[in-house]
C-alpha positions as a printed Julia matrix, in Angstrom:
347×3 Matrix{Float64}:
  85.11   99.36   69.18
  86.27  101.56   66.33
  89.69  102.93   67.02
  88.59  106.56   67.13
  85.5   106.15   69.3
  87.09  106.25   72.75
  88.6   109.6    73.68
  91.19  107.83   75.81
  92.22  105.39   73.07
  95.39  107.06   71.81
  97.09  106.42   68.49
  99.82  104.82   70.59
  97.54  101.81   71.16
  95.95  101.73   67.72
  99.32  101.05   66.09
  99.74   97.86   68.15
  96.67   95.95   66.95
  95.27   94.4    63.79
  91.97   95.4    62.21
  90.4    92.07   63.23
  91.34   92.41   66.9
  89.05   93.82   69.58
  90.41   96.08   72.31
  88.91   97.25   75.59
  90.08   99.0    78.72
  90.42   97.4    82.12
  88.2    99.45   84.42
  88.2    97.14   87.43
  90.39   94.31   88.74
  89.51   91.99   91.61
  91.33   88.72   92.37
  92.07   87.81   88.75
  88.66   88.89   87.42
  88.69   91.94   85.16
  85.96   94.28   83.93
  86.76   95.28   80.34
  84.93   98.29   78.92
  84.38   99.02   75.24
  82.31  101.77   73.67
  79.18   99.62   73.72
  79.41   97.29   76.73
  81.47   95.91   79.61
  82.75   92.32   79.67
  83.81   90.11   82.55
  87.27   88.93   81.57
  89.91   86.42   82.61
  93.34   85.63   81.24
  93.65   83.15   78.41
  95.71   80.07   79.24
  98.47   81.08   76.84
  98.68   84.6    78.26
  98.78   83.29   81.82
 101.61   80.89   80.98
 103.67   83.7    79.44
 103.58   85.84   82.59
 106.91   86.0    84.41
 106.48   88.93   86.84
 103.81   91.03   88.53
 103.89   93.83   85.97
 102.87   91.37   83.24
  99.34   91.12   84.67
  96.68   93.56   83.46
  96.09   96.59   85.67
  93.29   99.11   85.86
  93.87  101.55   83.01
  95.4    98.95   80.68
  94.16   98.47   77.14
  93.92   94.78   76.31
  93.16   92.62   73.29
  90.41   90.15   74.12
  88.28   87.45   72.54
  84.55   87.43   73.44
  82.84   84.11   74.23
  79.75   82.69   75.97
  77.27   84.52   73.74
  79.42   87.64   73.75
  79.05   88.1    77.54
  82.54   87.15   78.7
  86.06   87.69   77.43
  89.45   86.0    77.32
  92.31   88.5    77.59
  95.0    87.64   75.06
  97.57   90.38   75.61
  98.19   93.87   77.0
  98.89   96.73   74.63
 102.15   98.49   75.45
 101.63  101.02   78.22
 102.29  104.74   77.87
 102.84  105.3    81.6
 102.86  103.05   84.66
 102.38  104.03   88.31
 103.76  101.44   90.71
 105.47  100.99   94.05
 107.59   98.39   95.78
 105.37   95.7    97.22
 105.28   95.7   101.02
 107.67   93.26  102.64
 111.35   92.45  102.43
 111.3    91.14   98.87
 111.96   93.05   95.68
 108.62   92.89   93.87
 106.79   95.63   92.03
 103.12   96.35   92.7
 101.2    98.04   89.9
  98.84  100.83   90.96
  97.5   102.08   87.61
  98.43  102.12   83.92
  98.2   104.65   81.09
  97.6   107.67   83.3
  98.28  111.28   82.35
  98.12  112.86   85.81
  98.19  111.72   89.42
  96.27  113.6    92.09
  98.29  113.17   95.3
  95.61  113.63   97.95
  96.5   114.74  101.47
  94.4   116.25  104.24
  95.14  119.61  105.88
  94.78  118.01  109.31
  97.04  115.84  111.51
  97.67  113.6   108.5
  99.55  116.38  106.69
 103.19  115.34  106.18
 105.52  116.99  103.65
 108.07  114.19  103.85
 105.4   111.73  102.74
 104.43  114.1    99.91
 108.03  114.05   98.67
 107.83  110.28   98.32
 104.53  110.46   96.43
 105.87  113.12   94.05
 108.98  111.03   93.46
 106.92  107.99   92.51
 104.67  109.99   90.18
 107.65  111.38   88.3
 108.92  107.8    87.99
 105.59  106.79   86.39
 105.87  109.3    83.56
 102.66  111.12   84.58
 102.42  114.67   85.93
 101.87  115.17   89.68
  99.18  117.4    91.18
  98.83  117.86   94.96
  95.26  118.12   96.26
  94.89  119.23   99.89
  91.48  118.27  101.25
  89.52  119.28  104.36
  90.49  122.95  104.09
  87.49  123.8   106.28
  89.24  122.04  109.2
  92.49  124.0   108.86
  93.22  127.52  110.13
  96.62  127.73  108.42
  95.8   126.81  104.82
  98.17  129.33  103.21
 101.08  128.25  105.41
 100.6   124.57  104.59
 100.26  125.25  100.87
 103.54  127.15  101.08
 105.12  124.1   102.74
 103.91  121.91   99.87
 105.3   124.31   97.28
 108.67  124.19   99.07
 108.94  120.4    98.84
 107.29  120.05   95.41
 108.73  122.84   93.25
 106.69  123.46   90.13
 103.91  121.02   91.09
 100.36  122.49   91.04
  98.79  122.6    94.52
  95.1   123.01   95.34
  93.17  123.25   98.62
  89.59  121.99   98.46
  86.59  121.17  100.58
  85.03  118.19   98.82
  81.82  118.41  100.86
  80.94  122.01   99.96
  82.83  122.16   96.66
  85.08  125.04   97.72
  88.2   125.11   95.56
  86.87  122.56   93.04
  86.57  125.07   90.17
  90.32  125.69   90.31
  91.09  121.97   90.56
  89.0   121.24   87.44
  91.6   123.12   85.36
  93.71  119.95   85.8
  90.93  117.74   84.36
  91.28  117.49   80.58
  89.05  115.64   78.15
  90.42  112.24   77.13
  93.05  112.15   79.88
  93.21  109.65   82.73
  93.85  110.68   86.34
  94.78  108.42   89.24
  94.18  109.27   92.89
  96.72  108.19   95.51
  97.06  108.97   99.2
  96.72  107.6   102.69
  93.49  106.19  104.13
  91.14  108.83  105.49
  92.4   111.81  103.47
  89.15  112.07  101.52
  89.85  110.37   98.17
  86.39  108.78   97.98
  84.65  112.03   98.92
  86.72  113.86   96.3
  85.86  111.38   93.56
  82.16  111.61   94.44
  82.38  115.4    94.1
  84.17  115.11   90.73
  81.56  112.64   89.48
  78.64  114.68   90.86
  77.17  111.53   92.41
  77.79  109.03   95.2
  79.68  106.11   93.66
  82.24  105.48   96.4
  81.38  104.72  100.03
  82.89  107.0   102.66
  83.69  106.46  106.33
  84.62  108.72  109.22
  88.21  108.82  110.44
  89.25  108.02  114.0
  89.32  111.1   116.21
  92.46  109.95  118.05
  94.82  110.02  115.09
  92.56  111.01  112.16
  93.47  107.79  110.37
  90.87  106.25  108.13
  89.83  102.73  107.33
  90.22  101.33  103.81
  86.89  102.44  102.32
  88.11  101.65   98.79
  89.22   98.01   98.59
  89.94   97.74   94.88
  91.03   99.9    91.96
  88.36  101.15   89.61
  88.14  103.56   86.67
  85.26  106.02   86.21
  84.4   108.5    83.46
  84.0   112.12   84.59
  81.38  114.5    83.14
  84.21  116.55   81.6
  85.19  113.58   79.41
  88.24  112.63   81.47
  88.72  109.34   83.34
  89.7   108.84   86.95
  91.04  105.83   88.86
  90.34  105.46   92.57
  92.79  103.36   94.58
  92.86  101.94   98.13
  94.58  104.08  100.75
  98.26  103.42  101.43
  99.75  102.99  104.88
 103.19  103.46  103.37
 104.77  104.05   99.98
 107.88  102.03   99.28
 109.6   103.51   96.24
 110.08  101.69   92.96
 112.35  103.06   90.21
 115.83  104.51   89.86
 117.78  107.51   91.08
 117.45  109.51   87.86
 113.9   110.71   88.62
 114.95  112.5    91.83
 115.98  115.41   89.59
 112.31  116.3    89.14
 111.3   115.8    92.76
 114.28  117.72   94.13
 114.81  120.23   91.35
 115.74  122.88   93.94
 118.67  120.8    95.2
 119.65  119.73   91.7
 119.75  123.38   90.56
 121.86  124.37   93.54
 124.22  121.45   92.84
 125.13  123.06   89.53
 126.71  125.91   91.52
 128.85  123.68   93.76
 132.63  124.02   93.41
 133.08  120.3    92.8
 130.99  118.35   90.28
 130.9   115.26   92.55
 129.98  117.29   95.63
 128.13  115.19   98.24
 126.8   118.33   99.98
 128.43  117.43  103.29
 131.65  119.19  104.32
 133.07  120.07  100.91
 134.27  123.66  100.41
 132.19  125.72   98.0
 129.03  123.65   98.44
 126.09  125.75   97.22
 123.58  123.42   98.88
 125.12  123.8   102.34
 125.39  127.53  101.78
 121.67  127.7   100.96
 120.92  125.83  104.2
 123.12  128.21  106.2
 121.35  131.23  104.69
 117.9   129.77  105.37
 117.0   129.3   101.7
 116.83  125.5   102.0
 115.77  123.35  104.94
 118.32  120.84  106.22
 115.49  118.29  106.46
 114.94  118.68  102.73
 118.53  117.6   102.04
 118.19  114.72  104.51
 115.1   113.54  102.67
 116.88  113.83   99.33
 119.77  111.7   100.57
 117.42  109.16  102.14
 115.45  108.66   98.94
 118.64  108.39   96.89
 119.93  105.68   99.25
 116.62  103.84   99.1
 116.57  103.86   95.31
 120.24  102.87   95.15
 119.53   99.9    97.39
 116.59   98.95   95.15
 118.84   99.03   92.09
 121.41   96.83   93.83
 118.76   94.33   94.94
 117.48   94.13   91.4
 120.98   93.47   90.09
 122.52   91.32   92.82
 119.64   90.04   94.95
 118.69   90.82   98.54
 121.34   88.71  100.31
 124.33   90.02   98.33
 123.04   93.58   98.57
 122.89   93.33  102.37
 126.48   92.04  102.41
 127.6    94.88  100.15
 125.92   97.61  102.19
 126.28   96.31  105.74
 128.89   93.56  105.76
 132.56   93.81  106.76
 133.52   94.58  103.15
 131.01   97.35  102.48
 130.98   98.55   98.9
 132.59   95.45   97.42
 130.78   93.93   94.44
 130.72   90.19   94.93
 131.09   88.04   91.82
 128.22   85.78   90.78
């Protein structure tokens, strides 16, 4: 692959490799087997022994969207992955469970389409968490509301999204008929990579089929009782769109446990952050302090109290994650819930 042949191969990656090295992009990952695409063909790849021995944590493994250096073998039909080129962006979450492990969702993405349905599944608190994680990744968030044909209050729900995701583009579409897709395509730019995230049953596979203009992803009906879907997509995979962009489909998420730090909440909760600048005290906790602009906005109906509760909850969750990363799970629990709450225990 010549370095300027792939539209998604940025100069950022070109600077990290030698002329003799061969690079390709991971377009599919399943149980340690990787599909690596170049301009001319796709290889079935595995990790080289040296690379595997150098891995110390989950994020060291290749992910869909990664650019990797590989060595072809077996008559140029297979490949040994030697290393990952430094990522530009990384979308991840905390792995389910009580541990403190990161789970990679996609790498080197420019935008993330947060997909939600305008039905019973619609939940603005969940959207806040998705937006938070996208800002943490370094990509730009876009909210895509599907199944608009099943909703009689589209405008009201879009307004609710705009309230909890200030400045984030929001689109309502019907993936089956194509209604709203023309507007959404303004977010699809040549050479960029988009990742889809969202719960099961919100219509991610139907949306990707519409964007690709062909049936590449299987779809299933949701349960009528709770409108929850089954995991139609069971792995992550990258596709090229007709517009010259690239899109990564991901399995549906039952929950999104945050991964990152507290700094990125400024983007997700820019409304609260802006109000905080008007508080009388710089360290205002927005509780009972006099001159609190946030509490005043709530009293005047300009800000929902639930929005502040969500802000505080996410800050606590990210703070706990930072402590667990620094001190471990056991010591963090003692610090937050033990008889000496707040005390930093020595190593």
